[in-house]
CSV table of C-alpha atoms in Angstrom, one decimal:
chain,number,residue,atom,x,y,z
A,102,MET,CA,-15.5,3.2,14.9
A,103,LYS,CA,-14.2,-0.1,16.4
A,104,SER,CA,-16.6,-2.2,14.4
A,105,VAL,CA,-15.6,-0.3,11.2
A,106,LEU,CA,-11.9,-1.0,11.9
A,107,LYS,CA,-12.6,-4.7,12.7
A,108,LEU,CA,-14.4,-5.0,9.4
A,109,ALA,CA,-11.6,-3.2,7.5
A,110,THR,CA,-9.0,-5.5,9.1
A,111,PHE,CA,-11.0,-8.6,8.1
A,112,VAL,CA,-11.3,-7.4,4.5
A,113,ILE,CA,-7.6,-6.6,4.3
A,114,VAL,CA,-6.5,-9.9,5.7
A,115,PHE,CA,-8.9,-11.8,3.5
A,116,THR,CA,-7.9,-9.9,0.3
A,117,MET,CA,-4.2,-10.2,1.1
A,118,GLY,CA,-4.5,-13.9,1.1
A,119,TYR,CA,-6.5,-13.9,-2.1
A,120,SER,CA,-4.1,-11.4,-3.7
A,121,ILE,CA,-1.0,-13.4,-2.9
A,122,SER,CA,-2.6,-16.5,-4.3
A,123,ALA,CA,-3.8,-14.7,-7.5
A,124,GLN,CA,-0.5,-12.9,-8.1
A,125,THR,CA,1.5,-16.2,-7.7
A,126,VAL,CA,-0.7,-17.8,-10.4
A,127,ASN,CA,-1.0,-14.8,-12.7
A,128,PRO,CA,1.3,-11.9,-11.9
A,129,ARG,CA,0.4,-8.9,-14.1
A,130,ASP,CA,-0.4,-5.2,-14.1
A,131,PHE,CA,-3.9,-3.8,-14.2
A,132,ASP,CA,-5.7,-2.6,-17.4
A,133,ASN,CA,-6.1,1.1,-17.8
A,134,TYR,CA,-4.3,1.8,-14.6
A,135,ARG,CA,-1.7,4.3,-13.4
A,136,GLN,CA,1.3,2.5,-11.9
A,137,PRO,CA,2.0,3.5,-8.3
A,138,ASP,CA,5.8,3.8,-9.0
A,139,GLN,CA,8.2,5.7,-11.2
A,140,ARG,CA,6.2,4.4,-14.3
A,141,GLY,CA,3.3,6.6,-13.1
A,142,VAL,CA,5.3,9.8,-13.3
A,143,ASN,CA,3.8,12.2,-15.9
A,144,VAL,CA,0.8,10.0,-16.3
A,145,PHE,CA,-2.5,11.9,-16.0
A,146,GLU,CA,-5.7,10.1,-17.0
A,147,PRO,CA,-4.9,6.4,-17.5
A,148,GLN,CA,-4.3,5.3,-21.1
A,149,LYS,CA,-7.5,4.0,-22.7
A,150,ASP,CA,-6.8,0.5,-24.0
A,151,THR,CA,-9.3,-1.9,-25.4
A,152,LEU,CA,-7.0,-4.9,-24.9
A,153,THR,CA,-7.7,-6.9,-21.8
A,154,THR,CA,-5.8,-9.3,-19.6
A,155,PHE,CA,-8.8,-10.2,-17.4
A,156,GLU,CA,-9.2,-13.9,-16.5
A,157,ASN,CA,-10.9,-13.9,-13.1
A,158,LEU,CA,-11.5,-11.7,-10.0
A,159,TYR,CA,-8.1,-10.2,-9.2
A,160,VAL,CA,-7.1,-8.1,-6.1
A,161,ARG,CA,-4.0,-6.0,-6.1
A,162,ILE,CA,-2.8,-4.6,-2.7
A,163,GLY,CA,-0.5,-1.6,-2.8
A,164,GLY,CA,0.4,1.3,-0.6
A,165,ALA,CA,2.8,4.1,0.1
A,166,PHE,CA,4.9,5.4,3.0
A,167,ALA,CA,6.5,8.8,3.3
A,168,LEU,CA,8.7,10.5,5.9
A,169,GLN,CA,10.1,14.0,6.0
A,170,TYR,CA,12.8,15.8,7.9
A,171,GLN,CA,11.8,19.4,8.3
A,172,ALA,CA,14.2,22.3,8.8
A,173,LEU,CA,12.2,25.5,8.4
A,174,ASP,CA,12.1,28.9,10.0
A,175,ASN,CA,9.1,31.3,10.1
A,176,GLU,CA,8.6,35.0,11.0
A,177,ASN,CA,6.0,37.7,10.8
A,178,SER,CA,5.6,41.4,11.9
A,179,GLY,CA,5.6,40.3,15.5
A,180,VAL,CA,2.3,41.9,16.4
A,181,THR,CA,0.7,38.5,16.7
A,182,PRO,CA,3.3,36.0,18.0
A,183,LEU,CA,4.1,33.0,15.8
A,184,GLY,CA,4.6,29.5,17.2
A,185,GLU,CA,8.3,28.6,17.1
A,186,VAL,CA,9.5,25.7,15.0
A,187,GLY,CA,12.7,23.7,15.0
A,188,SER,CA,14.3,21.0,13.0
A,189,ASN,CA,13.1,17.4,13.3
A,190,PHE,CA,11.2,14.5,11.7
A,191,ASN,CA,7.5,14.8,10.9
A,192,LEU,CA,4.9,12.2,11.5
A,193,ALA,CA,5.3,9.3,9.0
A,194,THR,CA,2.3,9.0,6.7
A,195,ALA,CA,1.0,5.8,5.1
A,196,ASN,CA,-1.6,4.8,2.5
A,197,LEU,CA,-3.3,1.4,1.7
A,198,ASP,CA,-4.6,0.9,-1.8
A,199,LEU,CA,-7.0,-1.9,-3.0
A,200,ASP,CA,-7.5,-2.3,-6.7
A,201,VAL,CA,-9.8,-5.0,-7.9
A,202,ALA,CA,-10.5,-6.3,-11.4
A,203,LEU,CA,-14.1,-7.3,-11.0
A,204,TYR,CA,-14.9,-8.3,-14.6
A,205,ASP,CA,-13.6,-7.7,-18.1
A,206,GLY,CA,-13.4,-3.9,-18.3
A,207,VAL,CA,-14.8,-3.3,-14.8
A,208,SER,CA,-12.5,-2.4,-11.8
A,209,MET,CA,-12.6,-0.8,-8.4
A,210,HIS,CA,-10.1,1.4,-6.6
A,211,LEU,CA,-10.1,2.2,-2.9
A,212,ARG,CA,-7.6,4.3,-0.9
A,213,THR,CA,-7.3,4.4,2.9
A,214,TYR,CA,-5.1,6.7,4.8
A,215,LEU,CA,-3.5,4.6,7.5
A,216,SER,CA,-1.8,7.6,9.1
A,217,SER,CA,-1.9,11.2,8.1
A,218,ARG,CA,-1.1,14.6,9.7
A,219,HIS,CA,-4.7,15.3,10.4
A,220,HIS,CA,-5.7,11.8,11.7
A,221,ASN,CA,-3.5,9.2,13.3
A,222,GLU,CA,-6.2,6.6,12.9
A,223,PRO,CA,-7.1,4.9,9.6
A,224,TYR,CA,-9.9,6.4,7.5
A,225,VAL,CA,-11.1,6.0,3.9
A,226,LYS,CA,-10.1,8.8,1.5
A,227,GLY,CA,-12.4,7.6,-1.3
A,228,GLY,CA,-12.8,5.2,-4.1
A,229,TYR,CA,-14.5,4.6,-7.5
A,230,PHE,CA,-16.0,2.0,-9.8
A,231,GLN,CA,-14.4,2.2,-13.3
A,232,ILE,CA,-16.1,0.9,-16.4
A,233,ASP,CA,-14.2,0.5,-19.7
A,234,LYS,CA,-16.4,-2.1,-21.3
A,235,LEU,CA,-20.1,-3.1,-21.0
A,236,ASP,CA,-19.6,-6.8,-21.6
A,237,PHE,CA,-21.3,-7.5,-18.3
A,238,ILE,CA,-24.6,-6.5,-20.1
A,239,GLN,CA,-23.8,-8.5,-23.3
A,240,GLU,CA,-20.4,-9.3,-24.9
A,241,GLY,CA,-19.5,-6.5,-27.3
A,242,PHE,CA,-22.3,-4.3,-26.1
A,243,LEU,CA,-21.7,-0.8,-27.5
A,244,GLY,CA,-18.2,-1.9,-28.3
A,245,ASP,CA,-17.3,0.8,-30.7
A,246,LEU,CA,-18.5,3.5,-28.3
A,247,MET,CA,-16.8,1.9,-25.2
A,248,SER,CA,-13.5,1.6,-27.1
A,249,HIS,CA,-13.2,5.3,-26.6
A,250,THR,CA,-15.2,5.8,-23.4
A,251,THR,CA,-14.5,5.4,-19.7
A,252,ILE,CA,-17.0,5.8,-16.9
A,253,LYS,CA,-16.1,6.5,-13.3
A,254,ILE,CA,-18.6,6.5,-10.4
A,255,GLY,CA,-17.8,6.9,-6.7
A,256,HIS,CA,-16.9,9.1,-3.7
A,257,MET,CA,-13.7,10.0,-5.4
A,258,GLU,CA,-11.0,12.4,-6.2
A,259,ASN,CA,-12.6,14.6,-8.9
A,260,ASN,CA,-10.8,15.4,-12.1
A,261,TYR,CA,-10.6,19.2,-11.9
A,262,GLY,CA,-7.3,20.4,-13.5
A,263,ASP,CA,-4.1,18.5,-13.9
A,264,THR,CA,-2.3,19.6,-10.7
A,265,HIS,CA,-4.0,16.9,-8.7
A,266,PHE,CA,-2.2,14.3,-10.8
A,267,ARG,CA,1.2,15.7,-9.7
A,268,ARG,CA,0.4,16.5,-6.1
A,269,THR,CA,1.2,14.6,-3.0
A,270,ASP,CA,-1.8,12.6,-1.7
A,271,ASN,CA,-0.8,11.9,1.9
A,272,ALA,CA,1.9,9.2,1.5
A,273,GLU,CA,1.5,8.9,-2.3
A,274,ALA,CA,4.4,11.4,-3.0
A,275,ILE,CA,6.2,9.6,-5.7
A,276,TYR,CA,4.6,11.6,-8.6
A,277,ASN,CA,5.4,15.0,-7.1
A,278,PRO,CA,8.9,16.3,-8.0
A,279,PHE,CA,8.7,18.6,-4.9
A,280,VAL,CA,7.8,18.1,-1.3
A,281,GLY,CA,4.9,20.6,-1.0
A,282,ASN,CA,1.8,21.0,-3.2
A,283,LEU,CA,0.7,24.3,-4.6
A,284,ILE,CA,-0.2,27.2,-2.3
A,285,MET,CA,-3.9,26.9,-3.3
A,286,ASP,CA,-4.3,23.2,-3.4
A,287,SER,CA,-7.2,22.4,-5.8
A,288,PHE,CA,-8.3,19.0,-4.7
A,289,THR,CA,-11.7,17.6,-3.6
A,290,THR,CA,-13.4,14.2,-3.1
A,291,GLU,CA,-17.2,14.3,-3.8
A,292,VAL,CA,-19.8,11.8,-4.7
A,293,GLY,CA,-20.4,11.8,-8.4
A,294,ALA,CA,-19.7,10.4,-11.9
A,295,GLU,CA,-17.3,11.3,-14.7
A,296,VAL,CA,-17.5,10.2,-18.3
A,297,TYR,CA,-14.4,10.3,-20.5
A,298,TYR,CA,-14.1,10.2,-24.3
A,299,ASN,CA,-10.8,9.7,-26.0
A,300,THR,CA,-10.7,10.1,-29.7
A,301,GLY,CA,-7.5,8.1,-30.1
A,302,ASN,CA,-5.6,10.9,-31.9
A,303,GLY,CA,-4.7,13.0,-28.8
A,304,PHE,CA,-7.9,14.8,-28.1
A,305,PHE,CA,-10.1,13.9,-25.2
A,306,GLY,CA,-12.9,15.3,-23.0
A,307,MET,CA,-14.6,14.7,-19.7
A,308,LEU,CA,-18.0,15.6,-18.3
A,309,GLY,CA,-18.9,15.1,-14.7
A,310,PHE,CA,-21.4,15.8,-12.0
A,311,THR,CA,-21.1,15.6,-8.2
A,312,ASN,CA,-23.2,16.5,-5.2
A,313,GLY,CA,-20.7,19.3,-4.3
A,314,LYS,CA,-20.2,17.9,-0.8
A,315,LEU,CA,-17.0,16.6,0.9
A,316,ASN,CA,-18.9,15.5,4.0
A,317,GLN,CA,-21.9,13.5,3.1
A,318,SER,CA,-25.2,14.1,4.9
A,319,VAL,CA,-29.0,13.9,4.4
A,320,GLU,CA,-29.7,16.8,6.7
A,321,GLU,CA,-31.5,19.7,5.2
A,322,SER,CA,-30.4,23.3,5.1
A,323,ASN,CA,-32.6,26.0,3.6
A,324,GLY,CA,-35.0,23.3,2.5
A,325,THR,CA,-32.5,21.2,0.6
A,326,THR,CA,-29.9,18.5,1.4
A,327,GLY,CA,-27.4,20.2,-0.9
A,328,GLY,CA,-26.6,21.3,-4.4
A,329,ALA,CA,-24.5,20.1,-7.3
A,330,ALA,CA,-21.2,20.7,-9.0
A,331,PHE,CA,-20.4,20.4,-12.7
A,332,LEU,CA,-17.0,19.4,-14.0
A,333,ALA,CA,-15.6,19.5,-17.5
A,334,LYS,CA,-12.2,19.0,-19.1
A,335,LEU,CA,-11.0,19.3,-22.7
A,336,GLY,CA,-7.5,18.4,-23.7
A,337,TYR,CA,-4.9,17.3,-26.2
A,338,ASP,CA,-2.1,14.9,-25.2
A,339,LYS,CA,0.2,13.3,-27.7
A,340,GLN,CA,3.7,11.9,-28.1
A,341,LEU,CA,4.6,13.8,-31.3
A,342,SER,CA,8.0,12.2,-31.6
A,343,ASP,CA,10.4,9.9,-29.6
A,344,ASP,CA,11.6,13.0,-27.8
A,345,LEU,CA,8.6,15.4,-27.7
A,346,ARG,CA,5.3,15.1,-25.9
A,347,VAL,CA,2.8,18.0,-25.7
A,348,ARG,CA,-0.3,18.2,-23.5
A,349,LEU,CA,-2.7,21.1,-23.0
A,350,THR,CA,-5.9,21.0,-20.9
A,351,GLY,CA,-8.6,23.3,-19.8
A,352,SER,CA,-10.9,22.4,-16.8
A,353,LEU,CA,-14.0,23.8,-15.2
A,354,TYR,CA,-15.5,23.3,-11.7
A,355,ASN,CA,-18.8,25.1,-11.2
A,356,THR,CA,-21.5,25.1,-8.5
A,357,GLY,CA,-24.7,26.9,-8.0
A,358,TYR,CA,-26.1,26.7,-4.4
A,359,ALA,CA,-24.1,24.4,-2.3
A,360,GLN,CA,-24.1,24.0,1.5
A,361,ASN,CA,-20.4,24.0,2.0
A,362,VAL,CA,-17.9,23.5,-0.9
A,363,TYR,CA,-14.3,22.4,0.0
A,364,LEU,CA,-12.5,22.8,-3.4
A,365,TYR,CA,-9.5,24.4,-1.7
A,366,SER,CA,-9.7,22.8,1.7
A,367,ALA,CA,-10.8,19.2,1.1
A,368,ASP,CA,-7.4,17.6,1.7
A,369,ARG,CA,-7.8,16.0,5.1
A,370,ALA,CA,-4.3,14.6,5.0
A,371,GLY,CA,-2.7,17.9,5.6
A,372,SER,CA,0.2,20.1,4.4
A,373,ARG,CA,3.8,19.0,4.2
A,374,TYR,CA,4.9,22.2,6.1
A,375,TYR,CA,4.2,21.3,9.7
A,376,ASP,CA,3.3,24.0,12.3
A,377,ILE,CA,4.3,26.8,9.9
A,378,MET,CA,2.8,30.3,10.3
A,379,GLN,CA,0.6,29.2,13.3
A,380,ASP,CA,-0.5,31.4,16.2
A,381,ALA,CA,1.6,30.8,19.2
A,382,THR,CA,-1.5,30.7,21.4
A,383,ALA,CA,-3.5,28.3,19.2
A,384,THR,CA,-4.9,25.3,21.0
A,385,SER,CA,-5.3,23.2,17.8
A,386,ASP,CA,-3.1,22.3,14.9
A,387,ASN,CA,-3.7,24.0,11.6
A,388,PHE,CA,-3.1,20.9,9.5
A,389,ARG,CA,-3.2,22.9,6.3
A,390,SER,CA,-0.5,25.3,7.4
A,391,GLY,CA,1.5,26.9,4.5
A,392,ARG,CA,-1.5,26.7,2.2
A,393,PHE,CA,-4.1,29.4,1.3
A,394,ASP,CA,-7.9,28.9,1.2
A,395,PRO,CA,-9.8,31.9,-0.2
A,396,GLY,CA,-12.9,30.8,1.8
A,397,PHE,CA,-15.2,30.1,-1.1
A,398,LYS,CA,-18.0,27.9,0.2
A,399,ASN,CA,-20.8,28.7,-2.2
A,400,GLN,CA,-21.4,29.5,-5.9
A,401,ILE,CA,-17.8,28.7,-7.0
A,402,THR,CA,-16.6,29.0,-10.6
A,403,ALA,CA,-13.1,27.8,-11.1
A,404,ILE,CA,-11.1,27.5,-14.4
A,405,MET,CA,-7.7,25.9,-14.7
A,406,ILE,CA,-5.5,25.7,-17.7
A,407,ASN,CA,-2.4,23.4,-17.7
A,408,PRO,CA,0.2,23.2,-20.4
A,409,PHE,CA,2.8,20.3,-20.2
A,410,VAL,CA,5.7,19.9,-22.6
A,411,LYS,CA,8.4,17.2,-22.3
A,412,TYR,CA,11.4,17.2,-24.7
A,413,GLY,CA,13.9,14.5,-23.9
A,414,GLY,CA,14.6,14.8,-20.2
A,415,LEU,CA,13.4,18.4,-19.9
A,416,GLU,CA,9.8,19.1,-19.0
A,417,PHE,CA,7.6,22.1,-18.2
A,418,PHE,CA,4.3,22.1,-16.3
A,419,GLY,CA,2.2,25.2,-15.9
A,420,THR,CA,-0.9,26.3,-14.0
A,421,VAL,CA,-3.2,29.2,-14.6
A,422,GLU,CA,-6.2,29.1,-12.3
A,423,LEU,CA,-9.0,31.7,-12.1
A,424,SER,CA,-11.7,31.3,-9.5
A,425,SER,CA,-14.5,33.2,-7.9
A,426,GLY,CA,-17.1,32.5,-5.2
A,427,LYS,CA,-18.3,33.6,-1.8
A,428,ALA,CA,-19.1,32.3,1.7
A,429,LEU,CA,-22.7,31.6,2.6
A,430,SER,CA,-22.7,34.8,4.7
A,431,GLU,CA,-21.5,37.0,1.8
A,432,THR,CA,-23.6,38.7,-0.8
A,433,ASP,CA,-20.9,39.5,-3.4
A,434,ARG,CA,-18.5,37.2,-5.1
A,435,ARG,CA,-14.7,37.6,-4.8
A,436,ASN,CA,-11.9,36.7,-7.1
A,437,THR,CA,-8.7,34.7,-6.7
A,438,GLU,CA,-5.9,34.0,-9.2
A,439,GLN,CA,-3.2,31.4,-9.0
A,440,TYR,CA,-0.2,30.9,-11.4
A,441,ALA,CA,2.6,28.4,-11.2
A,442,GLY,CA,5.4,27.2,-13.5
A,443,GLU,CA,7.8,24.4,-12.9
A,444,ALA,CA,10.8,23.2,-14.9
A,445,ILE,CA,12.2,19.7,-14.3
A,446,TYR,CA,15.2,18.0,-15.9
A,447,ARG,CA,15.4,14.3,-15.6
A,448,PHE,CA,18.5,12.4,-16.5
A,449,GLY,CA,20.3,9.1,-16.0
A,450,GLU,CA,19.7,5.9,-18.0
A,451,LYS,CA,16.1,5.6,-16.8
A,452,GLU,CA,15.6,9.3,-15.9
A,453,ASN,CA,15.9,8.2,-12.3
A,454,VAL,CA,17.6,11.5,-11.2
A,455,PHE,CA,16.0,14.9,-11.5
A,456,VAL,CA,16.4,18.6,-10.5
A,457,GLY,CA,13.9,21.3,-10.8
A,458,ALA,CA,12.4,24.7,-9.8
A,459,ARG,CA,8.9,26.0,-9.3
A,460,TYR,CA,7.5,29.5,-8.8
A,461,ASN,CA,3.9,29.8,-7.5
A,462,THR,CA,1.9,32.9,-6.7
A,463,VAL,CA,-1.6,33.6,-5.5
A,464,SER,CA,-3.5,36.9,-5.5
A,465,SER,CA,-6.9,37.1,-3.7
A,466,GLU,CA,-9.5,39.5,-2.4
A,467,LEU,CA,-10.3,38.5,1.2
A,468,ALA,CA,-13.8,38.6,2.8
A,469,SER,CA,-12.5,41.7,4.7
A,470,GLY,CA,-12.0,43.5,1.4
A,471,ASP,CA,-8.2,43.4,1.6
A,472,ASP,CA,-6.2,42.4,-1.5
A,473,VAL,CA,-3.3,40.0,-0.6
A,474,SER,CA,-0.8,37.9,-2.4
A,475,ILE,CA,1.5,35.0,-1.5
A,476,ASN,CA,4.6,34.0,-3.4
A,477,ARG,CA,6.5,30.7,-3.2
A,478,PHE,CA,9.8,29.6,-4.7
A,479,GLN,CA,11.0,26.0,-4.6
A,480,LEU,CA,14.2,24.2,-5.7
A,481,GLY,CA,14.0,20.5,-5.7
A,482,ALA,CA,16.1,17.4,-6.5
A,483,GLY,CA,15.3,13.7,-6.4
A,484,TRP,CA,16.7,10.2,-6.9
A,485,PHE,CA,14.7,7.1,-7.7
A,486,MET,CA,16.9,4.5,-5.9
A,487,THR,CA,14.5,1.9,-7.5
A,488,LYS,CA,11.2,2.4,-9.3
A,489,ASN,CA,9.5,2.1,-6.0
A,490,VAL,CA,11.8,4.2,-3.7
A,491,LEU,CA,12.4,8.0,-4.1
A,492,MET,CA,14.6,10.3,-2.1
A,493,LYS,CA,13.7,14.1,-2.4
A,494,ALA,CA,15.2,17.3,-1.2
A,495,GLU,CA,13.6,20.8,-1.4
A,496,TYR,CA,14.4,24.4,-0.5
A,497,VAL,CA,11.3,26.5,-0.1
A,498,ASN,CA,10.8,30.2,0.5
A,499,GLN,CA,7.2,31.6,0.9
A,500,GLN,CA,6.3,35.2,1.5
A,501,TYR,CA,3.0,36.8,2.5
A,502,ASN,CA,2.2,40.3,1.2
A,503,ASP,CA,-0.3,43.0,2.1
A,504,PHE,CA,-2.0,41.3,5.0
A,505,ALA,CA,-3.7,43.7,7.4
A,506,ALA,CA,-1.8,45.1,10.4
A,507,GLY,CA,-2.0,42.8,13.3
A,508,ASP,CA,-2.9,39.8,11.1
A,509,LEU,CA,-0.9,36.6,11.9
A,510,LEU,CA,0.4,36.7,8.3
A,511,GLU,CA,1.4,40.4,8.3
A,512,ASP,CA,5.0,40.5,6.8
A,513,GLY,CA,5.0,36.7,7.1
A,514,GLN,CA,7.6,34.4,5.6
A,515,PHE,CA,9.0,30.9,6.0
A,516,ASP,CA,11.9,29.2,4.4
A,517,GLY,CA,14.3,26.3,4.8
A,518,VAL,CA,14.9,22.8,3.7
A,519,MET,CA,12.8,19.7,3.5
A,520,LEU,CA,14.0,16.1,3.0
A,521,GLU,CA,11.6,13.3,2.1
A,522,ALA,CA,11.8,9.6,1.6
A,523,VAL,CA,9.0,7.9,-0.3
A,524,ILE,CA,8.1,4.2,-0.9
A,525,SER,CA,5.2,3.4,-3.2
A,526,PHE,CA,4.2,0.0,-4.6
């Protein structure tokens, strides 16, 4: 671990020096790149652009910092005692981003969590190699095809659904109009490749394959080192007028046999609701507290549909997610459903102030056979002090229904206020 940190420190120091020099000579933005500030809000897949500003190897160093003040209360039936929570600041989280223009139409992205709820030491979240042109083979090679095509390869955040574009990724909270992510947080990082095709008139599609594993290993289980996951997305996204933008996507994530899939538990950074709904006698922190994981570890099929409409300053984003799967020890598949809808109104000269509300509900059959549900209501407001600095406030109320007698979550509920400051650059 020490040698890895030393190497990382060397790379950071070296690239910082190179980046400062490069940016002084040629300050610019990246091609086909989501800006890590207010300009990246409501951006999903980066815009496909055949124009290029590449001149030579260029390193961009960015990052994010987030800090919350938490004032939440929790309760349950009392049969299993809950840990008590009070009001105070949470651990500050930080990200380090390296983006490198390697060649004309070829770039790399790498994100490192410098501090997260789950780990106070730095560790790599993931990264990818992005190809928008094949000029490194021959200038203009398959130019007509590549003017519509993007290829991503890496151990990366996989493009299942649209919710992961609006969620908080450790300290990268500037795209999320609320403090917490969805109850069932659909997010994973797996080794694989994704190929995108954009028609140029609003329609686009994506096909991808991964090895279905969060934690990489060559060890065999049942005579194999693992399985595979298939991803697909179809969508339409177009600015129909100066005021109206419409987007609709459908996504699929499907695995056959897999040793241990983490689609709903892959976020190693942790939940924003610290120490909520935890057993008073627990000896370890449930860093995903406030979220729900249906426990699907094998043979998962998940479908997500996301409509997005923005008219002037008013926007709506919805989520319909239907998933099924089982644990390795189970013989029958179980079903889980998630629905969410959020309405945001942005105003001010640069839409730098916003208010909004979100309702989120999950219904699931547990491995025990019990049918349970969780409901959450959030009210949020935010102010972009600058394009890189965001202040947010949220009221949240979450209720647990139909959990078995004696379960920690029987008649469970938490509610209160969260305040968050975000810096992203």
